[in-house]
Structures are given as structure tokens and as C-alpha cells.
Amino acid sequence: APAPEAAAAGVRCEFEVLGDSYPRRTLRRRLCQTCALMLSGIGILYGIIGCFAVEVGAEFLAAETQASEQGIPCACIDVDMNRFWARLAAAALPTPQNVRDALVSWLAFPRVMFRVLFPPRGNVDVVGSTVLHLASFPLRTWVAFSLAGFGASFVMTSMLSLLSFASEQGAERTGAVSAKESADAQALIMLMVELYLFP
């Protein structure tokens, strides 16, 4: 029988690295995206939920599996980090098209709410399903979601307050707003931004 060293010396292996379309990120882009995630509250939200070992995101895979079993075409609504901020910026910029879309969304809000509260026969009862899902959450999930929501809301509110304060200070220096009305002007700016971004 041949010696193990001789047998090992006769073994050859070949491999080929194939190209793929997986999005790559440079270190600079990764740092910028991480800072943006934290300042927007999204990173805080998922970070706190992750600390409680609560699994999130599996609903997309479950929806795709069920859609495939039922033969229903399922469009992926998630995007990679390289395109996420570009899409968010394109949707948040106050262009005429975005302002029009926000206005149309608010005009359609009563009709959409009516359909949610009183769904047609054969449609999913969103309110009832939400209540059943919330009732099925364990205490750990409730604590994780509550703390995560509070933390993300605090960060986002602070960022909006900072932006509205800067805008109010600019308006006050130009004389458009008096010092006595600064608080009301800041609250009005925050409200207008929220009304625009909410839809």
C-alpha cells in the first residue's frame, strides 16, 4: 500500500471563483451608512430588538414561501443598503412630484382607513389580525418593542427638533418670525415636515 504522504501528494484540487451580483460596500460607505442608521433611529430600533434576541425580518421569508406555495407572484420590497438611502432621499426630497404624492395620499387617507376598518368580504381583516398577533407576543417581545420604539422615537424627535430649530433661527434672523413666536414656529415646522414625510 502507498504511504499516506505519497497518496496525499497525488491529490489535486481545482476551484474557480465565479462572479456574482452581491453589492459590495467600501469602508467609507459602510461608516456613513452606519452613522445614518443610528441618527435616523433605525439602527437604534433594530439594535435594541437584537439585544433581546427577538427575531425580526423572517416575515418577508415566510411571505415569500407562502406566496410560492399558493402560486402568487411576490415582489420583494426590501432593498440592499447601497440603494436604501438613495431611495429614501429620492422619496423625501420636496420635489413637485413628491409633494403631489403626499397630498394625494392624505386625500386618500379616509378611504383607506374605511377599507381597513371595514374590509370587503374575502379580504384580510388587518385590524383583527393585528390584535391576534399582538396578543400572541411573549413578554420579552413586548419589552423589546417598547424600549426600541421609545429609543428610536427619541432619536428621531431630537433630529427633527434640531432641523426645525435651525430653520426657525434662520427665519428669526431674517425677521420673518419674532422671538416670542419662536417656539410656535418651531412646532409648526416640525408638524409640516411630519405631514409631508408621513405618507
Backbone as JSON Lines, residues from 0, in Angstrom:
{"i":0,"aa":"A","n":[0.85,-1.18,0.0],"ca":[0.0,0.0,0.0],"c":[0.89,1.24,0.0]}
{"i":1,"aa":"P","n":[0.49,2.3,-0.75],"ca":[1.32,3.5,-0.79],"c":[1.3,4.22,0.55]}
{"i":2,"aa":"A","n":[2.37,4.92,0.81],"ca":[2.45,5.68,2.07],"c":[1.44,6.82,2.04]}
{"i":3,"aa":"P","n":[0.95,7.26,3.24],"ca":[-0.02,8.37,3.27],"c":[0.53,9.65,2.65]}
{"i":4,"aa":"E","n":[1.87,9.89,2.82],"ca":[2.43,11.1,2.25],"c":[2.38,11.07,0.73]}
{"i":5,"aa":"A","n":[2.64,9.87,0.15],"ca":[2.61,9.74,-1.31],"c":[1.19,9.87,-1.84]}
{"i":6,"aa":"A","n":[0.22,9.32,-1.09],"ca":[-1.17,9.43,-1.54],"c":[-1.65,10.87,-1.48]}
{"i":7,"aa":"A","n":[-1.25,11.6,-0.42],"ca":[-1.66,13.0,-0.28],"c":[-1.01,13.86,-1.35]}
{"i":8,"aa":"A","n":[0.23,13.51,-1.73],"ca":[0.93,14.3,-2.75],"c":[0.26,14.16,-4.11]}
{"i":9,"aa":"G","n":[-0.45,13.05,-4.36],"ca":[-1.08,12.85,-5.66],"c":[-2.46,13.47,-5.78]}
{"i":10,"aa":"V","n":[-2.99,14.04,-4.71],"ca":[-4.32,14.64,-4.73],"c":[-4.24,16.05,-5.29]}
{"i":11,"aa":"R","n":[-5.08,16.34,-6.25],"ca":[-5.14,17.67,-6.85],"c":[-6.54,18.23,-6.7]}
{"i":12,"aa":"C","n":[-6.61,19.51,-6.53],"ca":[-7.9,20.19,-6.37],"c":[-7.91,21.46,-7.2]}
{"i":13,"aa":"E","n":[-8.99,21.7,-7.9],"ca":[-9.14,22.92,-8.68],"c":[-10.45,23.6,-8.28]}
{"i":14,"aa":"F","n":[-10.44,24.9,-8.2],"ca":[-11.67,25.65,-7.93],"c":[-11.64,26.94,-8.74]}
{"i":15,"aa":"E","n":[-12.84,27.44,-9.01],"ca":[-12.98,28.65,-9.81],"c":[-13.9,29.62,-9.08]}
{"i":16,"aa":"V","n":[-13.47,30.84,-8.94],"ca":[-14.27,31.88,-8.3],"c":[-15.14,32.53,-9.36]}
{"i":17,"aa":"L","n":[-16.44,32.36,-9.23],"ca":[-17.38,32.9,-10.19],"c":[-17.81,34.3,-9.78]}
{"i":18,"aa":"G","n":[-18.17,35.08,-10.75],"ca":[-18.67,36.42,-10.46],"c":[-20.07,36.38,-9.87]}
{"i":19,"aa":"D","n":[-20.42,37.37,-9.11],"ca":[-21.76,37.46,-8.53],"c":[-22.19,38.91,-8.51]}
{"i":20,"aa":"S","n":[-23.45,39.12,-8.23],"ca":[-24.01,40.47,-8.2],"c":[-24.23,40.97,-6.79]}
{"i":21,"aa":"Y","n":[-23.59,40.35,-5.81],"ca":[-23.76,40.79,-4.42],"c":[-23.17,42.19,-4.26]}
{"i":22,"aa":"P","n":[-23.97,43.12,-3.71],"ca":[-23.47,44.51,-3.61],"c":[-22.33,44.64,-2.61]}
{"i":23,"aa":"R","n":[-21.25,45.24,-3.04],"ca":[-20.1,45.48,-2.17],"c":[-20.16,46.89,-1.6]}
{"i":24,"aa":"R","n":[-19.57,47.06,-0.41],"ca":[-19.54,48.37,0.23],"c":[-18.13,48.68,0.69]}
{"i":25,"aa":"T","n":[-17.67,49.87,0.39],"ca":[-16.36,50.29,0.87],"c":[-16.46,50.64,2.35]}
{"i":26,"aa":"L","n":[-15.32,50.76,3.03],"ca":[-15.31,51.1,4.44],"c":[-15.93,52.47,4.68]}
{"i":27,"aa":"R","n":[-15.61,53.44,3.81],"ca":[-16.18,54.78,3.97],"c":[-17.69,54.76,3.85]}
{"i":28,"aa":"R","n":[-18.2,54.01,2.84],"ca":[-19.65,53.94,2.67],"c":[-20.29,53.22,3.84]}
{"i":29,"aa":"R","n":[-19.65,52.16,4.31],"ca":[-20.2,51.42,5.45],"c":[-20.29,52.29,6.7]}
{"i":30,"aa":"L","n":[-19.26,53.11,6.96],"ca":[-19.28,54.0,8.12],"c":[-20.37,55.06,7.97]}
{"i":31,"aa":"C","n":[-20.5,55.62,6.79],"ca":[-21.55,56.63,6.55],"c":[-22.93,56.03,6.73]}
{"i":32,"aa":"Q","n":[-23.14,54.82,6.22],"ca":[-24.44,54.18,6.34],"c":[-24.74,53.82,7.79]}
{"i":33,"aa":"T","n":[-23.73,53.41,8.55],"ca":[-23.95,53.08,9.95],"c":[-24.32,54.32,10.76]}
{"i":34,"aa":"C","n":[-23.63,55.44,10.49],"ca":[-23.97,56.7,11.17],"c":[-25.39,57.14,10.81]}
{"i":35,"aa":"A","n":[-25.74,57.01,9.53],"ca":[-27.09,57.4,9.11],"c":[-28.14,56.51,9.75]}
{"i":36,"aa":"L","n":[-27.86,55.23,9.89],"ca":[-28.81,54.32,10.54],"c":[-29.03,54.71,12.0]}
{"i":37,"aa":"M","n":[-27.95,55.07,12.68],"ca":[-28.08,55.44,14.09],"c":[-28.81,56.77,14.25]}
{"i":38,"aa":"L","n":[-28.47,57.76,13.43],"ca":[-29.08,59.08,13.55],"c":[-30.55,59.08,13.12]}
{"i":39,"aa":"S","n":[-30.93,58.15,12.25],"ca":[-32.32,58.07,11.83],"c":[-33.18,57.28,12.8]}
{"i":40,"aa":"G","n":[-32.56,56.58,13.73],"ca":[-33.3,55.78,14.7],"c":[-33.49,54.34,14.27]}
{"i":41,"aa":"I","n":[-33.24,54.03,12.99],"ca":[-33.44,52.66,12.51],"c":[-32.44,51.72,13.18]}
{"i":42,"aa":"G","n":[-31.18,52.15,13.25],"ca":[-30.17,51.32,13.89],"c":[-30.45,51.12,15.37]}
{"i":43,"aa":"I","n":[-30.96,52.17,16.04],"ca":[-31.34,52.05,17.45],"c":[-32.47,51.03,17.61]}
{"i":44,"aa":"L","n":[-33.44,51.11,16.72],"ca":[-34.61,50.22,16.79],"c":[-34.19,48.77,16.69]}
{"i":45,"aa":"Y","n":[-33.47,48.42,15.62],"ca":[-33.08,47.03,15.42],"c":[-31.98,46.6,16.4]}
{"i":46,"aa":"G","n":[-31.16,47.54,16.85],"ca":[-30.14,47.21,17.82],"c":[-30.72,46.76,19.15]}
{"i":47,"aa":"I","n":[-31.71,47.51,19.65],"ca":[-32.34,47.15,20.92],"c":[-33.12,45.85,20.79]}
{"i":48,"aa":"I","n":[-33.82,45.68,19.67],"ca":[-34.56,44.43,19.46],"c":[-33.59,43.25,19.41]}
{"i":49,"aa":"G","n":[-32.44,43.45,18.77],"ca":[-31.45,42.38,18.71],"c":[-30.87,42.03,20.06]}
{"i":50,"aa":"C","n":[-30.76,43.01,20.96],"ca":[-30.25,42.74,22.31],"c":[-31.16,41.79,23.08]}
{"i":51,"aa":"F","n":[-32.44,41.78,22.75],"ca":[-33.38,40.89,23.42],"c":[-33.56,39.58,22.66]}
{"i":52,"aa":"A","n":[-32.74,39.36,21.64],"ca":[-32.77,38.11,20.85],"c":[-34.14,37.86,20.24]}
{"i":53,"aa":"V","n":[-34.81,38.94,19.83],"ca":[-36.09,38.82,19.15],"c":[-35.83,38.78,17.65]}
{"i":54,"aa":"E","n":[-36.32,37.75,16.99],"ca":[-36.08,37.59,15.56],"c":[-37.01,38.5,14.78]}
{"i":55,"aa":"V","n":[-36.43,39.32,13.93],"ca":[-37.22,40.2,13.06],"c":[-36.75,40.01,11.63]}
{"i":56,"aa":"G","n":[-37.65,40.25,10.71],"ca":[-37.31,40.12,9.29],"c":[-37.71,38.79,8.69]}
{"i":57,"aa":"A","n":[-38.03,37.8,9.53],"ca":[-38.4,36.49,8.99],"c":[-39.77,36.53,8.31]}
{"i":58,"aa":"E","n":[-40.54,37.59,8.57],"ca":[-41.86,37.66,7.94],"c":[-41.78,37.78,6.43]}
{"i":59,"aa":"F","n":[-40.68,38.39,5.94],"ca":[-40.52,38.51,4.49],"c":[-40.29,37.13,3.87]}
{"i":60,"aa":"L","n":[-39.45,36.31,4.51],"ca":[-39.2,34.97,4.01],"c":[-40.45,34.1,4.1]}
{"i":61,"aa":"A","n":[-41.21,34.26,5.2],"ca":[-42.44,33.49,5.35],"c":[-43.47,33.89,4.29]}
{"i":62,"aa":"A","n":[-43.54,35.2,4.01],"ca":[-44.49,35.67,2.99],"c":[-44.11,35.14,1.62]}
{"i":63,"aa":"E","n":[-42.81,35.13,1.32],"ca":[-42.37,34.62,0.02],"c":[-42.64,33.13,-0.1]}
{"i":64,"aa":"T","n":[-42.43,32.37,0.99],"ca":[-42.69,30.93,0.97],"c":[-44.17,30.65,0.73]}
{"i":65,"aa":"Q","n":[-45.03,31.37,1.45],"ca":[-46.47,31.16,1.28],"c":[-46.94,31.58,-0.1]}
{"i":66,"aa":"A","n":[-46.39,32.68,-0.61],"ca":[-46.77,33.13,-1.95],"c":[-46.36,32.11,-3.01]}
{"i":67,"aa":"S","n":[-45.18,31.51,-2.84],"ca":[-44.72,30.5,-3.79],"c":[-45.61,29.26,-3.73]}
{"i":68,"aa":"E","n":[-46.02,28.85,-2.52],"ca":[-46.88,27.69,-2.39],"c":[-48.25,27.93,-3.01]}
{"i":69,"aa":"Q","n":[-48.74,29.16,-2.91],"ca":[-50.05,29.49,-3.46],"c":[-50.0,29.89,-4.94]}
{"i":70,"aa":"G","n":[-48.79,29.98,-5.47],"ca":[-48.66,30.38,-6.87],"c":[-48.91,31.86,-7.1]}
{"i":71,"aa":"I","n":[-48.7,32.66,-6.06],"ca":[-48.93,34.11,-6.16],"c":[-47.58,34.79,-6.38]}
{"i":72,"aa":"P","n":[-47.47,35.61,-7.42],"ca":[-46.2,36.32,-7.61],"c":[-45.92,37.28,-6.47]}
{"i":73,"aa":"C","n":[-44.72,37.23,-5.92],"ca":[-44.35,38.04,-4.77],"c":[-43.21,38.96,-5.15]}
{"i":74,"aa":"A","n":[-43.42,40.26,-5.02],"ca":[-42.37,41.24,-5.32],"c":[-41.63,41.58,-4.04]}
{"i":75,"aa":"C","n":[-40.32,41.55,-4.07],"ca":[-39.51,41.87,-2.9],"c":[-39.54,43.37,-2.66]}
{"i":76,"aa":"I","n":[-39.91,43.79,-1.44],"ca":[-39.99,45.21,-1.13],"c":[-38.75,45.68,-0.39]}
{"i":77,"aa":"D","n":[-37.86,44.75,-0.06],"ca":[-36.65,45.13,0.66],"c":[-35.56,45.49,-0.34]}
{"i":78,"aa":"V","n":[-34.63,46.31,0.07],"ca":[-33.53,46.74,-0.79],"c":[-32.23,46.6,0.0]}
{"i":79,"aa":"D","n":[-31.1,46.55,-0.75],"ca":[-29.82,46.5,-0.07],"c":[-29.44,47.88,0.42]}
{"i":80,"aa":"M","n":[-28.42,47.94,1.28],"ca":[-28.04,49.21,1.91],"c":[-27.49,50.2,0.9]}
{"i":81,"aa":"N","n":[-26.95,49.71,-0.22],"ca":[-26.41,50.64,-1.22],"c":[-27.51,51.43,-1.9]}
{"i":82,"aa":"R","n":[-28.7,50.85,-1.98],"ca":[-29.82,51.55,-2.64],"c":[-30.82,52.14,-1.66]}
{"i":83,"aa":"F","n":[-30.74,51.74,-0.38],"ca":[-31.74,52.17,0.59],"c":[-31.75,53.68,0.76]}
{"i":84,"aa":"W","n":[-30.56,54.26,1.01],"ca":[-30.51,55.7,1.28],"c":[-30.79,56.51,0.03]}
{"i":85,"aa":"A","n":[-30.41,55.99,-1.14],"ca":[-30.72,56.7,-2.38],"c":[-32.23,56.76,-2.6]}
{"i":86,"aa":"R","n":[-32.92,55.66,-2.34],"ca":[-34.37,55.64,-2.49],"c":[-35.05,56.51,-1.43]}
{"i":87,"aa":"L","n":[-34.52,56.48,-0.21],"ca":[-35.09,57.31,0.85],"c":[-34.93,58.79,0.54]}
{"i":88,"aa":"A","n":[-33.74,59.18,0.05],"ca":[-33.52,60.59,-0.31],"c":[-34.41,61.0,-1.46]}
{"i":89,"aa":"A","n":[-34.57,60.11,-2.45],"ca":[-35.42,60.44,-3.59],"c":[-36.88,60.61,-3.18]}
{"i":90,"aa":"A","n":[-37.32,59.85,-2.17],"ca":[-38.71,59.95,-1.71],"c":[-38.92,61.12,-0.75]}
{"i":91,"aa":"A","n":[-37.86,61.54,-0.04],"ca":[-38.01,62.59,0.97],"c":[-37.76,64.0,0.43]}
{"i":92,"aa":"L","n":[-37.07,64.12,-0.69],"ca":[-36.81,65.45,-1.24],"c":[-38.13,66.11,-1.64]}
{"i":93,"aa":"P","n":[-38.32,67.39,-1.28],"ca":[-39.59,68.06,-1.59],"c":[-39.71,68.48,-3.05]}
{"i":94,"aa":"T","n":[-39.66,67.52,-3.94],"ca":[-39.86,67.8,-5.36],"c":[-41.36,67.97,-5.62]}
{"i":95,"aa":"P","n":[-41.73,68.61,-6.72],"ca":[-43.17,68.75,-7.02],"c":[-43.9,67.41,-7.06]}
{"i":96,"aa":"Q","n":[-43.27,66.39,-7.61],"ca":[-43.9,65.07,-7.68],"c":[-44.12,64.5,-6.29]}
{"i":97,"aa":"N","n":[-43.12,64.63,-5.4],"ca":[-43.27,64.11,-4.05],"c":[-44.31,64.88,-3.25]}
{"i":98,"aa":"V","n":[-44.36,66.19,-3.42],"ca":[-45.38,66.99,-2.74],"c":[-46.77,66.59,-3.22]}
{"i":99,"aa":"R","n":[-46.9,66.38,-4.52],"ca":[-48.19,65.94,-5.08],"c":[-48.56,64.57,-4.53]}
{"i":100,"aa":"D","n":[-47.61,63.65,-4.47],"ca":[-47.9,62.32,-3.95],"c":[-48.33,62.38,-2.48]}
{"i":101,"aa":"A","n":[-47.67,63.23,-1.69],"ca":[-48.05,63.37,-0.28],"c":[-49.47,63.92,-0.15]}
{"i":102,"aa":"L","n":[-49.81,64.91,-0.98],"ca":[-51.15,65.49,-0.93],"c":[-52.2,64.46,-1.33]}
{"i":103,"aa":"V","n":[-51.94,63.71,-2.4],"ca":[-52.89,62.68,-2.84],"c":[-53.04,61.6,-1.78]}
{"i":104,"aa":"S","n":[-51.95,61.25,-1.11],"ca":[-52.01,60.24,-0.06],"c":[-52.89,60.69,1.1]}
{"i":105,"aa":"W","n":[-52.77,61.95,1.5],"ca":[-53.62,62.46,2.59],"c":[-55.07,62.54,2.16]}
{"i":106,"aa":"L","n":[-55.33,62.86,0.9],"ca":[-56.71,62.89,0.43],"c":[-57.31,61.49,0.39]}
{"i":107,"aa":"A","n":[-56.48,60.49,0.13],"ca":[-56.97,59.11,0.08],"c":[-57.02,58.46,1.46]}
{"i":108,"aa":"F","n":[-56.5,59.13,2.47],"ca":[-56.42,58.54,3.81],"c":[-57.78,58.11,4.37]}
{"i":109,"aa":"P","n":[-58.84,58.93,4.3],"ca":[-60.14,58.47,4.83],"c":[-60.65,57.21,4.14]}
{"i":110,"aa":"R","n":[-60.5,57.13,2.81],"ca":[-60.97,55.95,2.08],"c":[-60.17,54.71,2.49]}
{"i":111,"aa":"V","n":[-58.87,54.87,2.63],"ca":[-58.03,53.73,3.01],"c":[-58.37,53.27,4.43]}
{"i":112,"aa":"M","n":[-58.56,54.21,5.34],"ca":[-58.91,53.85,6.72],"c":[-60.25,53.15,6.78]}
{"i":113,"aa":"F","n":[-61.21,53.58,5.96],"ca":[-62.52,52.95,5.95],"c":[-62.4,51.5,5.48]}
{"i":114,"aa":"R","n":[-61.56,51.26,4.46],"ca":[-61.37,49.9,3.97],"c":[-60.63,49.03,4.97]}
{"i":115,"aa":"V","n":[-59.75,49.65,5.76],"ca":[-59.04,48.89,6.78],"c":[-59.99,48.49,7.9]}
{"i":116,"aa":"L","n":[-60.82,49.43,8.33],"ca":[-61.76,49.15,9.42],"c":[-62.9,48.24,8.98]}
{"i":117,"aa":"F","n":[-63.32,48.37,7.7],"ca":[-64.42,47.57,7.18],"c":[-63.97,46.91,5.88]}
{"i":118,"aa":"P","n":[-63.16,45.85,5.97],"ca":[-62.63,45.22,4.76],"c":[-63.72,44.51,3.97]}
{"i":119,"aa":"P","n":[-63.62,44.51,2.65],"ca":[-64.6,43.77,1.83],"c":[-64.52,42.28,2.12]}
{"i":120,"aa":"R","n":[-65.58,41.57,1.8],"ca":[-65.62,40.13,2.03],"c":[-64.53,39.45,1.21]}
{"i":121,"aa":"G","n":[-63.78,38.59,1.85],"ca":[-62.69,37.89,1.17],"c":[-61.34,38.53,1.39]}
{"i":122,"aa":"N","n":[-61.31,39.76,1.88],"ca":[-60.03,40.43,2.16],"c":[-59.58,40.15,3.59]}
{"i":123,"aa":"V","n":[-58.32,40.4,3.84],"ca":[-57.75,40.15,5.17],"c":[-58.24,41.23,6.14]}
{"i":124,"aa":"D","n":[-58.68,40.8,7.31],"ca":[-59.06,41.73,8.37],"c":[-57.78,42.19,9.07]}
{"i":125,"aa":"V","n":[-57.26,43.34,8.65],"ca":[-55.96,43.81,9.15],"c":[-56.03,44.11,10.65]}
{"i":126,"aa":"V","n":[-57.08,44.78,11.08],"ca":[-57.2,45.14,12.49],"c":[-57.3,43.89,13.36]}
{"i":127,"aa":"G","n":[-58.16,42.96,12.97],"ca":[-58.31,41.72,13.74],"c":[-57.04,40.9,13.75]}
{"i":128,"aa":"S","n":[-56.36,40.8,12.6],"ca":[-55.1,40.05,12.54],"c":[-54.04,40.7,13.42]}
{"i":129,"aa":"T","n":[-54.02,42.04,13.42],"ca":[-53.04,42.75,14.25],"c":[-53.27,42.47,15.73]}
{"i":130,"aa":"V","n":[-54.53,42.49,16.15],"ca":[-54.85,42.22,17.56],"c":[-54.43,40.81,17.94]}
{"i":131,"aa":"L","n":[-54.72,39.83,17.07],"ca":[-54.34,38.45,17.36],"c":[-52.82,38.28,17.43]}
{"i":132,"aa":"H","n":[-52.1,38.94,16.52],"ca":[-50.64,38.84,16.54],"c":[-50.05,39.5,17.79]}
{"i":133,"aa":"L","n":[-50.6,40.66,18.16],"ca":[-50.1,41.34,19.36],"c":[-50.36,40.52,20.61]}
{"i":134,"aa":"A","n":[-51.51,39.86,20.65],"ca":[-51.84,39.04,21.81],"c":[-50.94,37.81,21.91]}
{"i":135,"aa":"S","n":[-50.37,37.39,20.78],"ca":[-49.52,36.19,20.8],"c":[-48.06,36.49,21.17]}
{"i":136,"aa":"F","n":[-47.7,37.78,21.27],"ca":[-46.32,38.13,21.6],"c":[-46.0,37.78,23.04]}
{"i":137,"aa":"P","n":[-44.85,37.19,23.3],"ca":[-44.42,36.98,24.69],"c":[-44.0,38.3,25.33]}
{"i":138,"aa":"L","n":[-43.82,38.27,26.64],"ca":[-43.46,39.48,27.38],"c":[-42.13,40.06,26.9]}
{"i":139,"aa":"R","n":[-41.16,39.2,26.58],"ca":[-39.86,39.68,26.12],"c":[-40.0,40.51,24.84]}
{"i":140,"aa":"T","n":[-40.85,40.07,23.93],"ca":[-41.05,40.81,22.69],"c":[-41.7,42.16,22.96]}
{"i":141,"aa":"W","n":[-42.67,42.2,23.88],"ca":[-43.32,43.46,24.23],"c":[-42.31,44.44,24.82]}
{"i":142,"aa":"V","n":[-41.46,43.95,25.73],"ca":[-40.46,44.83,26.34],"c":[-39.47,45.33,25.29]}
{"i":143,"aa":"A","n":[-39.02,44.43,24.4],"ca":[-38.06,44.8,23.37],"c":[-38.65,45.85,22.43]}
{"i":144,"aa":"F","n":[-39.88,45.63,21.97],"ca":[-40.51,46.57,21.05],"c":[-40.78,47.92,21.72]}
{"i":145,"aa":"S","n":[-41.18,47.88,23.0],"ca":[-41.46,49.14,23.7],"c":[-40.2,49.97,23.87]}
{"i":146,"aa":"L","n":[-39.12,49.34,24.35],"ca":[-37.86,50.07,24.53],"c":[-37.29,50.53,23.19]}
{"i":147,"aa":"A","n":[-37.38,49.68,22.18],"ca":[-36.84,50.03,20.87],"c":[-37.63,51.19,20.26]}
{"i":148,"aa":"G","n":[-38.95,51.14,20.38],"ca":[-39.77,52.23,19.86],"c":[-39.5,53.54,20.57]}
{"i":149,"aa":"F","n":[-39.35,53.48,21.89],"ca":[-39.06,54.7,22.64],"c":[-37.7,55.26,22.26]}
{"i":150,"aa":"G","n":[-36.69,54.4,22.16],"ca":[-35.35,54.87,21.8],"c":[-35.29,55.46,20.41]}
{"i":151,"aa":"A","n":[-35.89,54.77,19.43],"ca":[-35.89,55.27,18.06],"c":[-36.68,56.56,17.94]}
{"i":152,"aa":"S","n":[-37.81,56.64,18.65],"ca":[-38.62,57.86,18.62],"c":[-37.88,59.03,19.23]}
{"i":153,"aa":"F","n":[-37.15,58.77,20.32],"ca":[-36.39,59.85,20.96],"c":[-35.32,60.4,20.03]}
{"i":154,"aa":"V","n":[-34.6,59.5,19.35],"ca":[-33.55,59.94,18.43],"c":[-34.14,60.71,17.27]}
{"i":155,"aa":"M","n":[-35.21,60.2,16.68],"ca":[-35.82,60.86,15.53],"c":[-36.43,62.2,15.92]}
{"i":156,"aa":"T","n":[-37.06,62.26,17.07],"ca":[-37.63,63.53,17.54],"c":[-36.52,64.56,17.78]}
{"i":157,"aa":"S","n":[-35.42,64.12,18.33],"ca":[-34.3,65.03,18.56],"c":[-33.74,65.56,17.24]}
{"i":158,"aa":"M","n":[-33.64,64.71,16.24],"ca":[-33.14,65.15,14.94],"c":[-34.1,66.14,14.28]}
{"i":159,"aa":"L","n":[-35.4,65.85,14.36],"ca":[-36.39,66.78,13.8],"c":[-36.38,68.1,14.55]}
{"i":160,"aa":"S","n":[-36.22,68.05,15.87],"ca":[-36.16,69.28,16.65],"c":[-34.94,70.11,16.27]}
{"i":161,"aa":"L","n":[-33.82,69.44,16.03],"ca":[-32.61,70.15,15.62],"c":[-32.79,70.82,14.27]}
{"i":162,"aa":"L","n":[-33.39,70.11,13.32],"ca":[-33.61,70.68,12.0],"c":[-34.61,71.84,12.05]}
{"i":163,"aa":"S","n":[-35.69,71.66,12.8],"ca":[-36.68,72.74,12.89],"c":[-36.12,73.94,13.65]}
{"i":164,"aa":"F","n":[-35.25,73.69,14.63],"ca":[-34.63,74.81,15.36],"c":[-33.73,75.62,14.44]}
{"i":165,"aa":"A","n":[-32.96,74.92,13.59],"ca":[-32.1,75.63,12.64],"c":[-32.93,76.44,11.66]}
{"i":166,"aa":"S","n":[-34.03,75.88,11.18],"ca":[-34.89,76.62,10.25],"c":[-35.55,77.82,10.93]}
{"i":167,"aa":"E","n":[-35.96,77.62,12.17],"ca":[-36.61,78.72,12.91],"c":[-35.62,79.84,13.19]}
{"i":168,"aa":"Q","n":[-34.38,79.49,13.52],"ca":[-33.37,80.52,13.77],"c":[-33.08,81.33,12.51]}
{"i":169,"aa":"G","n":[-33.06,80.64,11.37],"ca":[-32.86,81.36,10.12],"c":[-34.01,82.31,9.82]}
{"i":170,"aa":"A","n":[-35.25,81.84,10.07],"ca":[-36.41,82.71,9.84],"c":[-36.44,83.86,10.83]}
{"i":171,"aa":"E","n":[-35.98,83.61,12.06],"ca":[-35.97,84.68,13.07],"c":[-34.94,85.76,12.73]}
{"i":172,"aa":"R","n":[-33.8,85.36,12.2],"ca":[-32.76,86.34,11.84],"c":[-33.17,87.19,10.64]}
{"i":173,"aa":"T","n":[-34.0,86.61,9.77],"ca":[-34.46,87.4,8.62],"c":[-35.63,88.3,8.98]}
{"i":174,"aa":"G","n":[-36.17,88.14,10.17],"ca":[-37.29,88.97,10.61],"c":[-38.65,88.4,10.28]}
{"i":175,"aa":"A","n":[-38.69,87.19,9.7],"ca":[-39.98,86.59,9.36],"c":[-40.72,86.09,10.59]}
{"i":176,"aa":"V","n":[-39.97,85.78,11.66],"ca":[-40.56,85.27,12.89],"c":[-39.98,86.06,14.05]}
{"i":177,"aa":"S","n":[-40.83,86.46,14.97],"ca":[-40.37,87.2,16.14],"c":[-39.87,86.23,17.2]}
{"i":178,"aa":"A","n":[-39.12,86.74,18.16],"ca":[-38.56,85.9,19.21],"c":[-39.66,85.27,20.08]}
{"i":179,"aa":"K","n":[-40.78,85.99,20.26],"ca":[-41.87,85.47,21.07],"c":[-42.56,84.28,20.4]}
{"i":180,"aa":"E","n":[-42.53,84.24,19.08],"ca":[-43.22,83.18,18.35],"c":[-42.28,82.06,17.92]}
{"i":181,"aa":"S","n":[-41.07,82.04,18.47],"ca":[-40.08,81.05,18.03],"c":[-40.52,79.63,18.32]}
{"i":182,"aa":"A","n":[-41.07,79.4,19.52],"ca":[-41.49,78.04,19.88],"c":[-42.62,77.56,19.0]}
{"i":183,"aa":"D","n":[-43.6,78.46,18.74],"ca":[-44.72,78.08,17.87],"c":[-44.24,77.83,16.44]}
{"i":184,"aa":"A","n":[-43.3,78.64,15.98],"ca":[-42.78,78.45,14.62],"c":[-42.03,77.13,14.51]}
{"i":185,"aa":"Q","n":[-41.26,76.79,15.54],"ca":[-40.52,75.53,15.52],"c":[-41.47,74.34,15.51]}
{"i":186,"aa":"A","n":[-42.53,74.42,16.32],"ca":[-43.52,73.33,16.33],"c":[-44.24,73.22,15.0]}
{"i":187,"aa":"L","n":[-44.52,74.36,14.37],"ca":[-45.2,74.35,13.06],"c":[-44.3,73.74,11.99]}
{"i":188,"aa":"I","n":[-43.02,74.04,12.03],"ca":[-42.09,73.46,11.05],"c":[-42.01,71.95,11.22]}
{"i":189,"aa":"M","n":[-41.93,71.49,12.48],"ca":[-41.89,70.05,12.73],"c":[-43.17,69.38,12.23]}
{"i":190,"aa":"L","n":[-44.32,70.02,12.46],"ca":[-45.59,69.45,12.03],"c":[-45.66,69.36,10.5]}
{"i":191,"aa":"M","n":[-45.19,70.39,9.81],"ca":[-45.22,70.39,8.36],"c":[-44.3,69.3,7.8]}
{"i":192,"aa":"V","n":[-43.13,69.12,8.4],"ca":[-42.21,68.08,7.95],"c":[-42.82,66.7,8.17]}
{"i":193,"aa":"E","n":[-43.44,66.48,9.32],"ca":[-44.07,65.19,9.61],"c":[-45.24,64.91,8.69]}
{"i":194,"aa":"L","n":[-46.04,65.94,8.39],"ca":[-47.18,65.75,7.49],"c":[-46.7,65.41,6.09]}
{"i":195,"aa":"Y","n":[-45.57,65.97,5.7],"ca":[-45.02,65.68,4.37],"c":[-44.41,64.29,4.29]}
{"i":196,"aa":"L","n":[-43.68,63.88,5.34],"ca":[-42.96,62.61,5.29],"c":[-43.83,61.42,5.68]}
{"i":197,"aa":"F","n":[-44.91,61.65,6.42],"ca":[-45.7,60.52,6.93],"c":[-46.26,59.61,5.83]}
{"i":198,"aa":"P","n":[-46.83,60.15,4.75],"ca":[-47.36,59.24,3.72],"c":[-46.28,58.43,3.06]}
